[in-house]
């Protein structure tokens, strides 16, 4: 009846969002959604920030520049200094979460048929956005250390002359869905390849503050400053969703001014500007020092929950399950060789426990024994009970 553009003739929704209809079932335990633990929100600190922001209602209730509220931009630049990255104002754009930043980048750079390399398994919303922009997605299968840069180097040497790539997308620190972290050596090699073959590296970095084990690693953005020409080829995306509150919907993009300029114009045609009110609240909170005081509590809780869920899975499954142990983030990547995770999910729903099957995280979906579990939001008791329910579903799948 309607003449939709090709990408929206038969669009596929988010496989994770599709599971939300089950969350409200009685007694359901969800390991599916990548939500932070609402019980750990700094409610009092955010309320104080709201009151401070609203002390100047004419500012926070009015439109602001597309680039972002100046006081928030200054606060974000200070935050990045704490992450060992010097950022000029012309390199920064405030976005409605980091996902909008990625979408804006695709709008200004990606034409139908352009190639984007994506680490696999990958965040489904990234795959969804690339499909909507009719990009050609090439999956890079790595290992427990993330992208295998030796394999990437070989692929580029063989294919790039005939099939030049436009960009590479990665979550190098506590990847979603695997929780994997790219080593410093591989980060440097990736940046050197980007300079050599002239492609953008899109670094999505929403989880690096959630480290509960091991030393902090420099971001690709930070390392690029020491590699000639590399800073021109890095686009850094980040967000406050996982470290303050997802409801603020505050993210940011750091990139070359030529990219930022065009993304600003693309954003003007999308939402004009982010909410001035939530930007003012975020700026007040970041400037208060409350996050530094509060966040150790969040880290300690996630550390304990991660350990608890791994222990509960091993107690229930024994050697039937393989679980990667992350150093931070919100996710576990698990594998049960004998079953297809999509079939396991049907039994899991009957047993009132949810997870995301591994096929959702690949450009070409198919049967997979892998699945993602989020330990951040459930309570300790739910982690233990959910592991038992998952094992019951596993036994039913085998039968």
XYZ file of N, CA and C in Angstrom, residues 118-255:
414
model
N 32.952 -5.160 11.382
C 32.363 -5.201 12.719
C 32.918 -6.404 13.466
N 33.429 -6.160 14.679
C 33.855 -7.299 15.477
C 32.641 -8.174 15.766
N 32.851 -9.471 15.728
C 31.749 -10.385 16.013
C 32.158 -11.348 17.114
N 31.165 -11.596 18.034
C 29.805 -11.078 18.086
C 29.771 -9.578 18.385
N 28.666 -8.910 17.955
C 28.574 -7.452 18.032
C 27.239 -7.035 18.624
N 27.193 -5.803 19.096
C 25.981 -5.218 19.643
C 24.893 -5.183 18.564
N 23.704 -5.770 18.796
C 22.678 -5.859 17.750
C 22.205 -4.522 17.209
N 22.148 -3.470 18.045
C 21.697 -2.172 17.544
C 22.665 -1.608 16.509
N 23.948 -1.957 16.630
C 24.923 -1.543 15.622
C 24.630 -2.218 14.296
N 24.402 -3.524 14.338
C 24.072 -4.265 13.120
C 22.780 -3.733 12.505
N 21.810 -3.441 13.362
C 20.528 -2.926 12.896
C 20.713 -1.581 12.190
N 21.505 -0.682 12.782
C 21.733 0.632 12.180
C 22.447 0.504 10.838
N 23.424 -0.371 10.760
C 24.150 -0.562 9.505
C 23.226 -1.094 8.416
N 22.350 -2.010 8.797
C 21.399 -2.537 7.803
C 20.458 -1.438 7.325
N 19.986 -0.597 8.245
C 19.070 0.473 7.864
C 19.727 1.452 6.888
N 21.056 1.610 7.010
C 21.786 2.492 6.103
C 22.320 1.742 4.886
N 21.918 0.487 4.750
C 22.255 -0.352 3.591
C 23.759 -0.500 3.398
N 24.478 -0.537 4.516
C 25.913 -0.800 4.453
C 26.146 -2.286 4.235
N 27.304 -2.603 3.744
C 27.718 -4.003 3.638
C 28.500 -4.339 4.902
N 28.016 -5.274 5.671
C 28.632 -5.626 6.947
C 29.561 -6.823 6.749
N 30.804 -6.670 7.165
C 31.769 -7.767 7.142
C 32.171 -8.064 8.582
N 31.859 -9.255 9.050
C 32.143 -9.628 10.425
C 33.575 -10.095 10.617
N 34.184 -9.635 11.708
C 35.525 -10.058 12.088
C 35.430 -10.964 13.300
N 35.715 -12.222 13.113
C 35.643 -13.171 14.219
C 36.971 -13.144 14.972
N 36.902 -12.700 16.217
C 38.104 -12.604 17.020
C 38.254 -13.791 17.956
N 38.864 -13.532 19.107
C 39.052 -14.555 20.120
C 38.729 -13.931 21.468
N 39.121 -14.564 22.558
C 38.798 -14.024 23.875
C 39.525 -12.709 24.154
N 40.453 -12.337 23.302
C 41.124 -11.050 23.417
C 40.548 -10.000 22.491
N 39.374 -10.283 21.897
C 38.736 -9.327 21.005
C 39.186 -9.486 19.567
N 39.223 -8.366 18.825
C 39.606 -8.404 17.416
C 41.015 -8.971 17.267
N 41.166 -9.966 16.379
C 42.468 -10.545 16.072
C 43.105 -9.657 14.999
N 44.018 -8.791 15.406
C 44.580 -7.820 14.470
C 45.457 -8.482 13.407
N 46.033 -9.636 13.709
C 46.804 -10.353 12.686
C 45.870 -10.827 11.577
N 44.711 -11.337 11.953
C 43.721 -11.764 10.964
C 43.184 -10.557 10.193
N 42.969 -9.446 10.903
C 42.505 -8.232 10.236
C 43.537 -7.761 9.217
N 44.813 -7.763 9.591
C 45.877 -7.338 8.674
C 45.870 -8.199 7.402
N 45.701 -9.498 7.580
C 45.680 -10.394 6.423
C 44.466 -10.123 5.543
N 43.318 -9.865 6.176
C 42.096 -9.578 5.399
C 42.272 -8.307 4.585
N 42.815 -7.268 5.204
C 42.999 -6.006 4.510
C 43.984 -6.152 3.352
N 45.055 -6.888 3.561
C 46.039 -7.081 2.501
C 45.429 -7.792 1.304
N 44.490 -8.688 1.562
C 43.887 -9.463 0.477
C 42.731 -8.740 -0.200
N 41.920 -8.010 0.577
C 40.660 -7.508 0.043
C 40.579 -5.999 -0.150
N 41.389 -5.228 0.570
C 41.126 -3.791 0.628
C 41.284 -3.096 -0.723
N 42.231 -3.522 -1.551
C 42.435 -2.852 -2.836
C 41.175 -2.912 -3.694
N 40.537 -4.077 -3.697
C 39.328 -4.244 -4.515
C 38.070 -3.833 -3.771
N 38.090 -3.923 -2.446
C 36.918 -3.622 -1.633
C 37.324 -2.709 -0.475
N 37.616 -1.454 -0.751
C 38.036 -0.552 0.334
C 36.935 -0.394 1.373
N 37.338 -0.417 2.643
C 36.347 -0.306 3.710
C 36.243 1.145 4.167
N 35.071 1.488 4.656
C 34.817 2.849 5.117
C 35.105 2.979 6.618
N 34.758 1.948 7.383
C 34.893 2.067 8.839
C 34.984 0.693 9.471
N 35.462 0.716 10.717
C 35.471 -0.494 11.558
C 34.866 -0.114 12.901
N 33.915 -0.910 13.365
C 33.236 -0.639 14.642
C 33.710 -1.630 15.691
N 34.007 -1.107 16.884
C 34.450 -1.981 17.970
C 34.074 -1.404 19.334
N 33.821 -2.293 20.279
C 33.711 -1.930 21.697
C 34.927 -2.578 22.362
N 36.067 -1.872 22.406
C 37.308 -2.529 22.810
C 37.425 -2.820 24.298
N 36.594 -2.183 25.117
C 36.688 -2.382 26.564
C 35.368 -2.931 27.087
N 35.395 -4.193 27.558
C 34.215 -4.875 28.110
C 33.092 -4.928 27.068
N 33.437 -5.528 25.962
C 32.551 -5.556 24.799
C 31.164 -6.088 25.135
N 30.191 -5.531 24.458
C 28.827 -6.055 24.472
C 28.653 -6.854 23.183
N 28.532 -8.202 23.257
C 28.009 -8.979 24.381
C 29.033 -9.778 25.190
N 30.292 -9.827 24.797
C 31.190 -10.830 25.360
C 31.904 -10.395 26.628
N 32.004 -9.098 26.876
C 32.786 -8.615 28.006
C 34.279 -8.612 27.750
N 34.692 -8.898 26.518
C 36.114 -8.988 26.198
C 36.771 -7.617 26.143
N 38.092 -7.602 26.352
C 38.860 -6.357 26.317
C 40.044 -6.528 25.388
N 40.213 -5.564 24.493
C 41.310 -5.579 23.533
C 42.595 -5.130 24.224
N 43.679 -5.864 24.005
C 44.956 -5.527 24.643
C 45.515 -4.230 24.067
N 46.441 -3.605 24.803
C 47.073 -2.370 24.339
C 47.819 -2.617 23.029
N 48.491 -3.755 22.915
C 49.230 -4.057 21.686
C 48.287 -4.119 20.490
N 47.165 -4.798 20.666
C 46.209 -4.898 19.564
C 45.571 -3.543 19.259
N 45.366 -2.730 20.281
C 44.820 -1.389 20.049
C 45.765 -0.576 19.176
N 47.048 -0.630 19.482
C 48.021 0.097 18.672
C 48.060 -0.441 17.240
N 48.032 -1.748 17.100
C 48.061 -2.349 15.763
C 46.824 -1.951 14.962
N 45.677 -1.899 15.625
C 44.444 -1.496 14.948
C 44.553 -0.060 14.438
N 45.072 0.832 15.264
C 45.227 2.226 14.860
C 46.226 2.368 13.715
N 47.302 1.622 13.763
C 48.284 1.669 12.678
C 47.680 1.189 11.365
N 46.832 0.177 11.430
C 46.152 -0.306 10.220
C 45.172 0.740 9.694
N 44.514 1.437 10.603
C 43.572 2.480 10.182
C 44.300 3.588 9.418
N 45.474 3.972 9.897
C 46.259 4.990 9.203
C 46.737 4.471 7.852
N 47.222 3.252 7.843
C 47.765 2.679 6.606
C 46.692 2.525 5.535
N 45.517 2.038 5.922
C 44.471 1.752 4.938
C 43.383 2.829 4.904
N 43.503 3.853 5.740
C 42.630 5.018 5.698
C 41.153 4.648 5.883
N 40.876 4.061 7.027
C 39.481 3.807 7.401
C 39.248 4.298 8.826
N 37.993 4.658 9.116
C 37.629 5.134 10.447
C 37.521 3.976 11.425
N 38.031 4.181 12.610
C 37.800 3.249 13.713
C 36.782 3.892 14.646
N 35.625 3.266 14.751
C 34.563 3.774 15.622
C 34.670 3.042 16.954
N 35.119 3.772 17.963
C 35.304 3.213 19.300
C 34.077 3.539 20.150
N 33.293 2.526 20.458
C 32.133 2.695 21.329
C 32.578 2.348 22.747
N 32.445 3.311 23.663
C 33.056 3.158 24.987
C 32.077 3.497 26.113
N 31.002 2.722 26.258
C 30.061 3.011 27.341
C 30.391 2.317 28.656
N 31.341 1.348 28.637
C 31.515 0.477 29.799
C 32.857 0.606 30.505
N 33.800 1.387 29.970
C 35.166 1.342 30.503
C 35.256 1.763 31.966
N 34.313 2.598 32.443
C 34.322 3.001 33.847
C 33.884 1.868 34.772
N 33.338 0.795 34.206
C 32.807 -0.307 35.018
C 33.858 -1.397 35.231
N 35.096 -1.019 35.399
C 36.174 -2.000 35.614
C 36.216 -2.405 37.073
N 36.176 -3.727 37.313
C 36.283 -4.226 38.680
C 37.443 -5.209 38.858
N 38.286 -5.352 37.844
C 39.433 -6.249 37.938
C 40.496 -5.798 36.944
N 41.770 -5.835 37.341
C 42.870 -5.516 36.439
C 43.077 -4.022 36.263
N 44.221 -3.648 35.661
C 44.541 -2.234 35.459
C 43.737 -1.631 34.310
N 43.449 -0.334 34.415
C 42.737 0.372 33.348
C 43.622 0.465 32.115
N 42.998 0.370 30.934
C 43.719 0.472 29.675
C 43.363 1.783 28.974
N 44.308 2.378 28.256
C 44.004 3.614 27.523
C 43.036 3.337 26.381
N 42.166 4.288 26.146
C 41.229 4.149 25.029
C 41.973 4.280 23.705
N 41.314 3.888 22.623
C 41.880 4.101 21.293
C 42.093 5.594 21.048
N 41.159 6.406 21.539
C 41.286 7.855 21.401
C 42.562 8.354 22.053
N 42.860 7.859 23.240
C 44.070 8.270 23.949
C 45.322 7.804 23.228
N 45.345 6.545 22.812
C 46.519 5.996 22.141
C 46.772 6.671 20.797
N 45.697 7.097 20.134
C 45.852 7.701 18.805
C 46.702 8.955 18.836
N 46.724 9.652 19.965
C 47.504 10.888 20.076
C 48.998 10.639 19.917
N 49.452 9.403 20.151
C 50.874 9.075 20.067
C 51.257 8.400 18.761
N 50.285 8.196 17.870
C 50.560 7.543 16.585
C 50.288 8.551 15.469
N 51.288 8.932 14.707
C 51.107 9.976 13.689
C 49.917 9.695 12.767
N 49.018 10.663 12.687
C 47.874 10.562 11.791
C 46.693 9.801 12.333
N 46.841 9.070 13.439
C 45.778 8.191 13.911
C 44.565 8.949 14.443
N 44.796 10.117 15.051
C 43.672 10.862 15.627
C 42.643 11.249 14.571
N 43.074 11.397 13.326
C 42.143 11.748 12.255
C 41.191 10.613 11.925
N 41.539 9.402 12.348
C 40.778 8.225 11.934
C 40.032 7.560 13.086
N 39.926 8.235 14.229
C 39.200 7.683 15.383
C 37.947 8.502 15.643
N 36.826 7.813 15.780
C 35.586 8.415 16.266
C 35.258 7.734 17.581
N 35.212 8.509 18.643
C 34.992 7.981 19.991
C 33.561 8.297 20.424
N 32.821 7.277 20.811
C 31.456 7.432 21.302
C 31.403 6.993 22.762
N 30.689 7.747 23.586
C 30.527 7.345 24.981
C 29.187 7.840 25.501
N 28.891 7.479 26.743
C 27.551 7.710 27.276
C 27.590 7.737 28.796
N 26.613 8.437 29.381
C 26.424 8.413 30.832
C 25.378 7.391 31.267
N 24.820 6.656 30.301
C 23.710 5.746 30.606
C 24.095 4.684 31.617
N 25.298 4.143 31.503
C 25.712 3.041 32.369
C 26.369 3.517 33.663
N 26.763 4.804 33.715
C 27.488 5.280 34.889
C 26.683 6.249 35.747
N 25.634 6.848 35.193
C 24.754 7.700 36.004
C 23.326 7.167 35.921
N 22.697 7.311 34.755
C 21.330 6.816 34.576
C 20.984 6.829 33.096
N 20.407 5.734 32.629
C 20.017 5.647 31.232
C 18.929 6.636 30.867
N 18.098 6.999 31.841
C 16.995 7.905 31.577
C 17.422 9.312 31.200
N 18.672 9.681 31.509
C 19.159 10.994 31.104
C 19.348 11.074 29.595
N 19.683 9.925 28.967
C 19.944 9.863 27.532
C 20.988 10.898 27.111
N 22.094 10.911 27.793
C 23.188 11.825 27.479
C 24.394 11.020 27.006
N 24.816 11.304 25.789
C 26.017 10.695 25.241
C 26.833 11.753 24.530
N 27.957 11.338 23.933
C 28.763 12.301 23.192
C 29.626 11.599 22.159
N 29.996 12.377 21.162
C 30.876 11.927 20.089
C 32.106 12.828 20.075
N 33.285 12.209 19.895
C 34.531 12.948 19.723
C 35.125 12.512 18.392
N 35.396 13.486 17.519
C 35.889 13.155 16.189
C 36.557 14.385 15.580
